[in-house]
Amino acid sequence: MKFTDLNRHGGIGANCSLLEIGPFRIAIDSGLHPKFAGLDSTPSHDFLERNSLDFIVLTHCHLDHLGSLPLLSREHPDAPVLLSYASSILARRMLSNSIAVMRRQRNDLNLPELPLYGRGDLASLYDRMKPLAIQTPLEVQKDGHVLKVTLHHAGHVAGAVSVALETKQEKVFFTGDVLFTDQRTLDGAEVPKEKFDVLITETTRGGTPRDPARFRESEIVSLLEGIHKTLDRGGSVLIPVFALGRMQELLFILDEAFRKNTFPKVPVFCSGLGMDLVNHFHEISKNTNRLRFNRRVLRSMGARPLPRNLEPGREPPMQGIFLVSSGMLVEHTPSYILASGLLRDDRNSIFFVGYCDPDTPGGKLLETPQGDDFHFEVVDCIEPNHAEVRRFDLSGHADREELLAYANKLSPKTIFLHHGDPDARSWFSESLSESGATIIDPEPLKTYET
Ligand SMILES: [Zn+2]
Ligand SMILES: [Zn+2]
């Protein structure tokens, strides 16, 4: 097979991969880079000749995988888009939000190319979507060859899948973003354990060793303790989260804490997108036993939409728990503005619960010593770091030791490293070097043949 990474900036970002297996040309995912805007945030779609793909697979609906799919699909109108049933529902809400965000950015960032796509492009994309049942192979035929496509439950977030692609000659497995452990609302991955020739593995957490003293459940307990202490001292809590997945998981966890009456009653504020997705989770959970969610949590804890009048450097109008995106405090997002208003007061807390790219404001804030100034550059606001800033490990990604064990189990001849920073990839390169497989850390836009 041949593999080309079309994510022009490398690392994690505008995920998009081209796989060529026999006569079949397949693209997996087409995202937007969270650190860039406009055309710079898209993958290099121009690497592909127009209408040259046989099909596209979407692994899940985070925007670094989904955000530029309408563009890719517009260029390849004959290629069906294969995805899970849950993703076919979640994609609609995520993409219409993405258009709204791009419209705002058009003015804020002075990017006349925005929005990159419109409602018409979304409608065409939805016509090309073909939901596949999990673990139910689809046979695709071309020039007398047959390719079997199977989606496997990947755990990471509702609807997330890993992809197995098999011809008579070759078996390829693409993990996508994967989490083996169960979450409160979602079962862990159910992925194949047999032999594959080629493995394309995510490497998100390759830079961080597993801490033997920390487990998911103990992290939840510490997070709840941290929130409780903050509220008791009169402070507010900001938890920067992805609107899709992490927000609903935390709503579920907070609802449990409120119902046990262990928490002071304060309002919980959420972004509109996160609250809308709650309704979608509710609907999806009726059709699968892998996702457990009920929209009642919003009412039972009195969750409400984020106040509209938030200003940089100003405390929010009332004490509360703020579950807002982005998860990495990316500039121009509600979590970024809120952090600038909360940081100077030592009663407040900012608790990160997932992966933070070291180059994002979230990554930089985590590295800022207590008492030092932090510069919120795009709103030109310098604030002393007095709040309690901590990270809890509730990641949606498997840890590196689990991924290593999984890679060894499949005993592939070739392993491609994917979806990780350079540090993360080099740990995998080294750790997999004794596996007997050829390890490839692909450069963007370079084609590798196995
Ligand atoms: Zn993801
Ligand atoms: Zn991702």
Short mmCIF file of C-alpha atoms and ligand atoms in Angstrom, two decimals:
data_model
loop_
_atom_site.label_atom_id
_atom_site.label_comp_id
_atom_site.label_asym_id
_atom_site.label_seq_id
_atom_site.Cartn_x
_atom_site.Cartn_y
_atom_site.Cartn_z
CA MET A 1 0.00 0.00 0.00
CA LYS A 2 0.95 3.64 -0.25
CA PHE A 3 0.48 6.23 2.47
CA THR A 4 0.58 10.02 2.20
CA ASP A 5 -0.06 12.41 5.08
CA LEU A 6 -1.88 15.46 3.67
CA ASN A 7 -1.73 17.40 6.95
CA ARG A 8 0.70 20.04 5.64
CA HIS A 9 1.85 21.31 9.06
CA GLY A 10 2.64 17.84 10.46
CA GLY A 11 1.93 16.91 14.10
CA ILE A 12 -1.75 16.95 15.08
CA GLY A 13 -3.88 19.37 13.16
CA ALA A 14 -5.62 19.23 9.82
CA ASN A 15 -5.78 15.43 9.78
CA CYS A 16 -6.16 13.92 6.32
CA SER A 17 -4.47 10.79 4.98
CA LEU A 18 -4.38 9.22 1.54
CA LEU A 19 -4.21 5.43 1.44
CA GLU A 20 -3.70 3.61 -1.85
CA ILE A 21 -4.33 -0.12 -1.62
CA GLY A 22 -4.18 -1.99 -4.92
CA PRO A 23 -6.33 0.09 -7.32
CA PHE A 24 -8.27 1.74 -4.46
CA ARG A 25 -7.69 5.36 -3.42
CA ILE A 26 -9.10 6.22 0.00
CA ALA A 27 -8.93 9.39 2.07
CA ILE A 28 -9.38 9.14 5.82
CA ASP A 29 -10.63 12.31 7.60
CA SER A 30 -10.32 15.91 6.51
CA GLY A 31 -9.89 18.32 9.40
CA LEU A 32 -9.09 21.91 10.19
CA HIS A 33 -5.96 22.84 12.14
CA PRO A 34 -7.05 24.41 15.46
CA LYS A 35 -4.00 26.70 15.58
CA PHE A 36 -4.46 28.24 12.13
CA ALA A 37 -7.35 29.92 10.37
CA GLY A 38 -8.61 30.21 6.80
CA LEU A 39 -6.98 28.22 4.01
CA ASP A 40 -3.85 27.73 6.08
CA SER A 41 -5.86 25.52 8.44
CA THR A 42 -6.87 23.05 5.70
CA PRO A 43 -5.02 19.90 4.54
CA SER A 44 -3.29 19.91 1.12
CA HIS A 45 -6.30 18.72 -0.88
CA ASP A 46 -4.62 19.94 -4.09
CA PHE A 47 -2.29 16.93 -3.79
CA LEU A 48 -5.25 14.86 -5.03
CA GLU A 49 -6.44 14.96 -8.61
CA ARG A 50 -10.08 16.06 -8.78
CA ASN A 51 -12.63 13.28 -8.33
CA SER A 52 -9.88 10.66 -7.93
CA LEU A 53 -10.98 9.10 -4.64
CA ASP A 54 -13.02 5.90 -4.47
CA PHE A 55 -14.35 6.74 -1.02
CA ILE A 56 -13.68 8.81 2.07
CA VAL A 57 -13.85 7.57 5.67
CA LEU A 58 -14.62 9.87 8.58
CA THR A 59 -13.29 8.48 11.89
CA HIS A 60 -15.09 10.99 14.18
CA CYS A 61 -16.50 14.48 14.46
CA HIS A 62 -13.80 16.52 16.20
CA LEU A 63 -13.01 19.41 13.90
CA ASP A 64 -9.37 18.41 13.41
CA HIS A 65 -10.82 15.38 11.57
CA LEU A 66 -14.09 16.74 10.17
CA GLY A 67 -13.72 20.50 9.69
CA SER A 68 -12.65 20.53 6.02
CA LEU A 69 -14.60 17.45 4.90
CA PRO A 70 -17.14 19.55 2.93
CA LEU A 71 -14.23 20.89 0.84
CA LEU A 72 -12.71 17.48 0.19
CA SER A 73 -16.09 15.99 -0.64
CA ARG A 74 -16.86 18.86 -3.04
CA GLU A 75 -13.65 18.00 -4.94
CA HIS A 76 -14.55 14.29 -5.03
CA PRO A 77 -18.30 14.27 -5.64
CA ASP A 78 -18.44 10.59 -6.68
CA ALA A 79 -16.77 9.33 -3.49
CA PRO A 80 -19.21 8.14 -0.80
CA VAL A 81 -18.34 9.21 2.75
CA LEU A 82 -18.35 6.20 5.06
CA LEU A 83 -18.91 6.85 8.77
CA SER A 84 -20.72 5.58 11.83
CA TYR A 85 -24.40 6.28 12.39
CA ALA A 86 -23.55 8.49 15.42
CA SER A 87 -21.06 10.54 13.40
CA SER A 88 -23.64 11.05 10.64
CA ILE A 89 -25.80 12.83 13.23
CA LEU A 90 -23.07 14.70 15.11
CA ALA A 91 -21.35 15.91 11.91
CA ARG A 92 -24.35 18.06 10.99
CA ARG A 93 -24.31 20.03 14.23
CA MET A 94 -20.51 20.37 14.24
CA LEU A 95 -20.35 21.60 10.65
CA SER A 96 -23.12 24.15 10.92
CA ASN A 97 -21.32 25.50 13.98
CA SER A 98 -18.10 25.55 11.98
CA ILE A 99 -19.72 27.83 9.37
CA ALA A 100 -20.85 30.20 12.14
CA VAL A 101 -17.32 30.28 13.59
CA MET A 102 -15.78 30.98 10.15
CA ARG A 103 -18.25 33.82 9.57
CA ARG A 104 -17.12 35.42 12.83
CA GLN A 105 -13.45 34.88 11.97
CA ARG A 106 -13.96 36.54 8.58
CA ASN A 107 -14.33 39.87 10.38
CA ASP A 108 -12.24 39.23 13.49
CA LEU A 109 -9.21 38.00 11.55
CA ASN A 110 -9.86 39.83 8.28
CA LEU A 111 -9.86 36.65 6.17
CA PRO A 112 -12.03 37.27 3.09
CA GLU A 113 -11.81 33.57 2.03
CA LEU A 114 -14.07 32.65 4.97
CA PRO A 115 -16.37 30.83 5.30
CA LEU A 116 -14.62 28.10 3.31
CA TYR A 117 -17.95 26.39 2.59
CA GLY A 118 -21.65 27.09 2.87
CA ARG A 119 -24.97 25.38 3.52
CA GLY A 120 -25.13 24.07 -0.06
CA ASP A 121 -21.82 22.24 0.40
CA LEU A 122 -23.12 20.68 3.60
CA ALA A 123 -26.30 19.49 1.89
CA SER A 124 -24.23 17.83 -0.88
CA LEU A 125 -21.95 16.24 1.71
CA TYR A 126 -24.93 14.80 3.62
CA ASP A 127 -26.19 13.23 0.38
CA ARG A 128 -22.84 11.45 0.01
CA MET A 129 -22.75 10.14 3.59
CA LYS A 130 -23.18 6.42 3.96
CA PRO A 131 -23.47 5.30 7.60
CA LEU A 132 -22.06 1.83 8.21
CA ALA A 133 -22.92 -0.41 11.13
CA ILE A 134 -20.00 -1.12 13.47
CA GLN A 135 -18.14 -4.39 12.79
CA THR A 136 -20.16 -5.01 9.65
CA PRO A 137 -17.86 -5.23 6.62
CA LEU A 138 -18.67 -3.43 3.39
CA GLU A 139 -17.24 -4.82 0.14
CA VAL A 140 -16.13 -2.25 -2.43
CA GLN A 141 -15.34 -3.45 -5.98
CA LYS A 142 -13.03 -1.88 -8.57
CA ASP A 143 -11.39 -3.31 -11.72
CA GLY A 144 -12.09 -6.85 -10.56
CA HIS A 145 -10.56 -6.22 -7.13
CA VAL A 146 -12.43 -6.33 -3.82
CA LEU A 147 -11.69 -4.21 -0.76
CA LYS A 148 -13.38 -4.96 2.55
CA VAL A 149 -13.98 -1.94 4.83
CA THR A 150 -14.88 -2.51 8.49
CA LEU A 151 -15.48 0.16 11.12
CA HIS A 152 -14.64 -0.71 14.73
CA HIS A 153 -15.77 1.11 17.88
CA ALA A 154 -12.80 3.33 18.93
CA GLY A 155 -13.95 4.62 22.34
CA HIS A 156 -12.46 8.13 21.97
CA VAL A 157 -15.77 10.00 21.57
CA ALA A 158 -19.35 9.09 20.57
CA GLY A 159 -19.33 7.74 17.03
CA ALA A 160 -15.53 7.37 16.81
CA VAL A 161 -14.27 4.45 14.74
CA SER A 162 -11.05 2.73 13.78
CA VAL A 163 -10.89 1.40 10.22
CA ALA A 164 -9.81 -2.00 8.85
CA LEU A 165 -9.14 -2.16 5.09
CA GLU A 166 -8.50 -5.58 3.60
CA THR A 167 -7.78 -6.93 0.14
CA LYS A 168 -6.70 -10.47 -0.75
CA GLN A 169 -3.09 -9.28 -0.66
CA GLU A 170 -3.00 -6.90 2.28
CA LYS A 171 -4.58 -6.00 5.63
CA VAL A 172 -4.34 -2.43 6.89
CA PHE A 173 -5.54 -1.06 10.24
CA PHE A 174 -5.99 2.65 10.98
CA THR A 175 -6.58 3.32 14.71
CA GLY A 176 -7.90 6.88 14.45
CA ASP A 177 -8.16 8.59 17.83
CA VAL A 178 -8.64 5.69 20.20
CA LEU A 179 -9.31 5.09 23.90
CA PHE A 180 -9.31 1.56 25.28
CA THR A 181 -10.65 2.45 28.74
CA ASP A 182 -14.38 2.86 29.48
CA GLN A 183 -15.61 6.37 30.21
CA ARG A 184 -18.70 7.11 32.30
CA THR A 185 -20.73 7.77 29.17
CA LEU A 186 -18.95 5.66 26.54
CA ASP A 187 -17.48 2.15 26.35
CA GLY A 188 -13.80 1.72 25.54
CA ALA A 189 -12.60 0.60 22.09
CA GLU A 190 -13.47 -2.81 20.65
CA VAL A 191 -10.73 -3.32 18.09
CA PRO A 192 -9.42 -6.41 16.29
CA LYS A 193 -6.59 -8.39 17.85
CA GLU A 194 -5.55 -10.46 14.85
CA LYS A 195 -2.54 -9.91 12.58
CA PHE A 196 -2.39 -6.94 10.21
CA ASP A 197 0.29 -6.15 7.61
CA VAL A 198 0.20 -2.39 8.11
CA LEU A 199 -0.76 -0.41 11.21
CA ILE A 200 -1.34 3.34 11.16
CA THR A 201 -1.43 4.35 14.81
CA GLU A 202 -2.28 7.56 16.59
CA THR A 203 0.53 8.72 18.91
CA THR A 204 -1.09 11.66 20.77
CA ARG A 205 0.25 10.80 24.22
CA GLY A 206 3.68 9.49 23.20
CA GLY A 207 5.35 12.40 25.01
CA THR A 208 3.86 11.58 28.42
CA PRO A 209 4.65 8.46 30.44
CA ARG A 210 1.85 6.72 32.28
CA ASP A 211 1.75 7.79 35.92
CA PRO A 212 1.20 4.56 37.88
CA ALA A 213 -0.38 6.50 40.75
CA ARG A 214 -3.11 8.03 38.59
CA PHE A 215 -6.19 6.23 37.33
CA ARG A 216 -9.21 7.60 35.56
CA GLU A 217 -11.44 7.12 38.61
CA SER A 218 -8.93 8.68 41.01
CA GLU A 219 -8.54 11.64 38.62
CA ILE A 220 -12.31 12.15 38.68
CA VAL A 221 -12.25 12.12 42.49
CA SER A 222 -9.39 14.69 42.59
CA LEU A 223 -11.14 16.89 40.02
CA LEU A 224 -14.35 16.88 42.06
CA GLU A 225 -12.37 17.69 45.23
CA GLY A 226 -10.66 20.57 43.41
CA ILE A 227 -14.00 21.96 42.24
CA HIS A 228 -15.50 21.59 45.71
CA LYS A 229 -12.61 23.48 47.38
CA THR A 230 -12.79 26.26 44.80
CA LEU A 231 -16.51 26.74 45.30
CA ASP A 232 -16.12 26.66 49.12
CA ARG A 233 -13.62 29.52 48.97
CA GLY A 234 -16.01 31.57 46.83
CA GLY A 235 -14.21 31.07 43.52
CA SER A 236 -15.35 30.03 40.06
CA VAL A 237 -14.09 27.02 38.11
CA LEU A 238 -13.25 27.10 34.43
CA ILE A 239 -12.95 23.69 32.77
CA PRO A 240 -11.87 24.20 29.15
CA VAL A 241 -13.35 21.32 27.13
CA PHE A 242 -14.12 20.22 23.61
CA ALA A 243 -17.85 20.79 23.07
CA LEU A 244 -18.08 17.27 21.64
CA GLY A 245 -17.46 14.43 24.09
CA ARG A 246 -15.52 15.81 27.01
CA MET A 247 -18.27 18.31 27.84
CA GLN A 248 -20.99 15.65 28.02
CA GLU A 249 -18.71 13.33 30.02
CA LEU A 250 -18.12 16.12 32.57
CA LEU A 251 -21.82 17.04 32.71
CA PHE A 252 -22.51 13.43 33.60
CA ILE A 253 -19.82 13.43 36.32
CA LEU A 254 -20.96 16.77 37.78
CA ASP A 255 -24.59 15.66 37.77
CA GLU A 256 -23.62 12.65 39.88
CA ALA A 257 -21.82 14.93 42.34
CA PHE A 258 -24.75 17.35 42.55
CA ARG A 259 -27.21 14.52 43.08
CA LYS A 260 -25.15 13.14 45.97
CA ASN A 261 -25.58 16.61 47.48
CA THR A 262 -21.87 16.90 48.01
CA PHE A 263 -21.56 20.17 46.09
CA PRO A 264 -22.47 23.75 46.95
CA LYS A 265 -25.28 24.73 44.56
CA VAL A 266 -23.79 27.05 41.95
CA PRO A 267 -24.85 27.46 38.33
CA VAL A 268 -23.12 25.41 35.61
CA PHE A 269 -22.59 27.34 32.39
CA CYS A 270 -22.11 25.59 29.04
CA SER A 271 -21.66 26.68 25.47
CA GLY A 272 -24.73 26.46 23.23
CA LEU A 273 -23.02 23.92 20.98
CA GLY A 274 -22.24 21.63 23.92
CA MET A 275 -25.86 21.83 25.11
CA ASP A 276 -27.21 21.06 21.64
CA LEU A 277 -24.91 18.07 21.38
CA VAL A 278 -26.40 16.80 24.66
CA ASN A 279 -29.67 16.34 22.79
CA HIS A 280 -27.89 14.46 19.99
CA PHE A 281 -26.13 12.22 22.54
CA HIS A 282 -29.53 11.50 24.08
CA GLU A 283 -30.94 10.41 20.70
CA ILE A 284 -27.86 8.37 19.74
CA SER A 285 -27.79 6.55 23.09
CA LYS A 286 -31.25 5.13 22.31
CA ASN A 287 -29.71 3.26 19.37
CA THR A 288 -26.54 1.91 20.92
CA ASN A 289 -25.66 0.42 24.27
CA ARG A 290 -22.07 1.69 23.96
CA LEU A 291 -23.14 5.29 24.73
CA ARG A 292 -25.00 6.11 27.95
CA PHE A 293 -26.51 9.55 28.14
CA ASN A 294 -29.72 11.27 29.11
CA ARG A 295 -30.52 14.89 28.37
CA ARG A 296 -32.12 15.13 31.83
CA VAL A 297 -28.69 16.01 33.27
CA LEU A 298 -29.00 19.55 31.94
CA ARG A 299 -32.25 20.18 33.78
CA SER A 300 -31.34 18.31 36.95
CA MET A 301 -28.24 20.43 37.51
CA GLY A 302 -29.78 23.61 36.13
CA ALA A 303 -27.19 24.05 33.39
CA ARG A 304 -27.52 27.32 31.51
CA PRO A 305 -25.98 28.97 28.49
CA LEU A 306 -22.88 31.07 28.89
CA PRO A 307 -23.60 34.76 29.67
CA ARG A 308 -23.24 36.86 26.51
CA ASN A 309 -21.48 39.82 28.01
CA LEU A 310 -18.12 38.24 28.90
CA GLU A 311 -15.22 40.61 28.49
CA PRO A 312 -11.47 39.97 28.47
CA GLY A 313 -9.84 40.65 31.84
CA ARG A 314 -13.20 40.96 33.66
CA GLU A 315 -14.59 38.41 36.12
CA PRO A 316 -17.81 36.77 34.91
CA PRO A 317 -20.96 38.30 36.46
CA MET A 318 -21.53 35.43 38.92
CA GLN A 319 -19.76 32.53 40.60
CA GLY A 320 -20.14 29.24 38.78
CA ILE A 321 -18.67 26.26 37.00
CA PHE A 322 -17.88 27.07 33.38
CA LEU A 323 -17.67 24.14 30.95
CA VAL A 324 -16.68 25.85 27.73
CA SER A 325 -14.59 25.31 24.63
CA SER A 326 -11.93 25.38 23.46
CA GLY A 327 -10.20 22.67 25.45
CA MET A 328 -6.78 24.21 24.79
CA LEU A 329 -7.76 27.88 25.42
CA VAL A 330 -7.28 28.66 21.75
CA GLU A 331 -7.45 32.42 21.04
CA HIS A 332 -10.87 34.04 20.37
CA THR A 333 -12.77 31.22 22.12
CA PRO A 334 -14.99 31.58 25.23
CA SER A 335 -12.53 29.62 27.41
CA TYR A 336 -9.74 32.03 26.42
CA ILE A 337 -11.82 35.12 27.32
CA LEU A 338 -12.99 33.55 30.60
CA ALA A 339 -9.46 32.53 31.60
CA SER A 340 -8.33 36.14 31.17
CA GLY A 341 -11.04 37.21 33.63
CA LEU A 342 -10.42 34.49 36.23
CA LEU A 343 -6.64 34.19 36.40
CA ARG A 344 -5.81 37.08 38.75
CA ASP A 345 -7.98 35.90 41.68
CA ASP A 346 -6.53 33.11 43.84
CA ARG A 347 -10.01 31.87 44.77
CA ASN A 348 -10.62 30.77 41.14
CA SER A 349 -9.45 27.61 39.39
CA ILE A 350 -8.71 26.63 35.82
CA PHE A 351 -8.77 22.85 35.47
CA PHE A 352 -7.66 21.24 32.22
CA VAL A 353 -8.96 17.75 31.57
CA GLY A 354 -7.51 16.74 28.23
CA TYR A 355 -4.62 17.09 25.87
CA CYS A 356 -3.13 20.59 25.46
CA ASP A 357 -0.80 21.32 22.57
CA PRO A 358 2.28 23.02 24.11
CA ASP A 359 2.02 25.90 21.61
CA THR A 360 -1.56 26.81 22.49
CA PRO A 361 -2.41 29.31 25.26
CA GLY A 362 -3.60 26.36 27.40
CA GLY A 363 -0.28 24.56 27.00
CA LYS A 364 1.61 27.78 27.81
CA LEU A 365 -0.53 28.61 30.84
CA LEU A 366 0.15 25.15 32.30
CA GLU A 367 3.88 25.96 32.07
CA THR A 368 3.53 29.42 33.66
CA PRO A 369 4.75 29.50 37.31
CA GLN A 370 2.32 30.73 39.98
CA GLY A 371 2.56 34.49 40.43
CA ASP A 372 4.12 35.15 37.00
CA ASP A 373 2.29 37.29 34.46
CA PHE A 374 0.46 35.62 31.59
CA HIS A 375 -0.12 37.51 28.37
CA PHE A 376 -3.48 36.98 26.63
CA GLU A 377 -2.03 38.39 23.43
CA VAL A 378 -4.98 38.73 21.07
CA VAL A 379 -7.01 40.67 23.65
CA ASP A 380 -3.88 42.50 24.86
CA CYS A 381 -4.43 41.64 28.48
CA ILE A 382 -1.67 40.78 30.97
CA GLU A 383 -2.85 38.98 34.11
CA PRO A 384 -0.93 37.57 37.09
CA ASN A 385 -1.26 33.81 37.45
CA HIS A 386 -2.82 33.55 40.92
CA ALA A 387 -5.64 31.09 40.21
CA GLU A 388 -5.20 27.36 40.82
CA VAL A 389 -4.19 26.00 37.41
CA ARG A 390 -4.03 22.20 37.20
CA ARG A 391 -4.34 19.36 34.78
CA PHE A 392 -6.37 16.20 35.41
CA ASP A 393 -5.89 13.19 33.22
CA LEU A 394 -9.29 12.44 31.72
CA SER A 395 -7.90 12.15 28.24
CA GLY A 396 -9.89 10.66 25.38
CA HIS A 397 -6.71 9.03 24.06
CA ALA A 398 -5.08 5.73 24.99
CA ASP A 399 -1.81 6.12 26.86
CA ARG A 400 1.39 5.27 25.06
CA GLU A 401 2.01 2.00 26.88
CA GLU A 402 -1.42 0.70 25.79
CA LEU A 403 -0.83 1.72 22.18
CA LEU A 404 2.57 0.08 22.22
CA ALA A 405 1.09 -3.17 23.53
CA TYR A 406 -1.65 -2.97 20.91
CA ALA A 407 0.86 -2.41 18.09
CA ASN A 408 2.82 -5.46 19.22
CA LYS A 409 -0.33 -7.55 19.33
CA LEU A 410 -1.12 -6.89 15.65
CA SER A 411 2.52 -7.72 14.76
CA PRO A 412 2.46 -5.62 11.57
CA LYS A 413 5.32 -5.52 9.06
CA THR A 414 5.02 -1.74 8.77
CA ILE A 415 3.86 0.87 11.29
CA PHE A 416 3.07 4.46 10.33
CA LEU A 417 3.10 7.03 13.14
CA HIS A 418 0.21 9.42 12.99
CA HIS A 419 -1.61 12.15 14.98
CA GLY A 420 1.19 13.14 17.33
CA ASP A 421 3.76 15.86 18.05
CA PRO A 422 7.40 15.23 17.12
CA ASP A 423 8.27 14.26 20.72
CA ALA A 424 5.42 11.79 20.86
CA ARG A 425 6.41 10.21 17.54
CA SER A 426 10.04 9.85 18.47
CA TRP A 427 9.13 7.97 21.65
CA PHE A 428 7.10 5.53 19.53
CA SER A 429 9.89 5.24 16.91
CA GLU A 430 12.30 4.23 19.63
CA SER A 431 9.95 2.04 21.62
CA LEU A 432 8.76 0.14 18.56
CA SER A 433 12.26 -0.30 17.13
CA GLU A 434 12.55 -3.82 18.57
CA SER A 435 9.15 -4.93 17.32
CA GLY A 436 10.62 -6.14 14.05
CA ALA A 437 8.36 -3.80 12.06
CA THR A 438 9.55 -1.03 9.78
CA ILE A 439 8.59 2.20 11.56
CA ILE A 440 7.75 5.19 9.39
CA ASP A 441 7.24 8.70 10.75
CA PRO A 442 5.89 10.19 7.53
CA GLU A 443 6.77 13.68 6.40
CA PRO A 444 3.77 15.61 5.15
CA LEU A 445 3.04 15.25 1.40
CA LYS A 446 5.60 12.50 0.89
CA THR A 447 4.33 9.15 -0.36
CA TYR A 448 5.64 6.00 1.33
CA GLU A 449 5.22 2.56 -0.17
CA THR A 450 5.23 -0.63 1.90
ZN ZN B 1 -10.61 13.49 18.42
ZN ZN B 2 -7.77 14.12 16.80
#
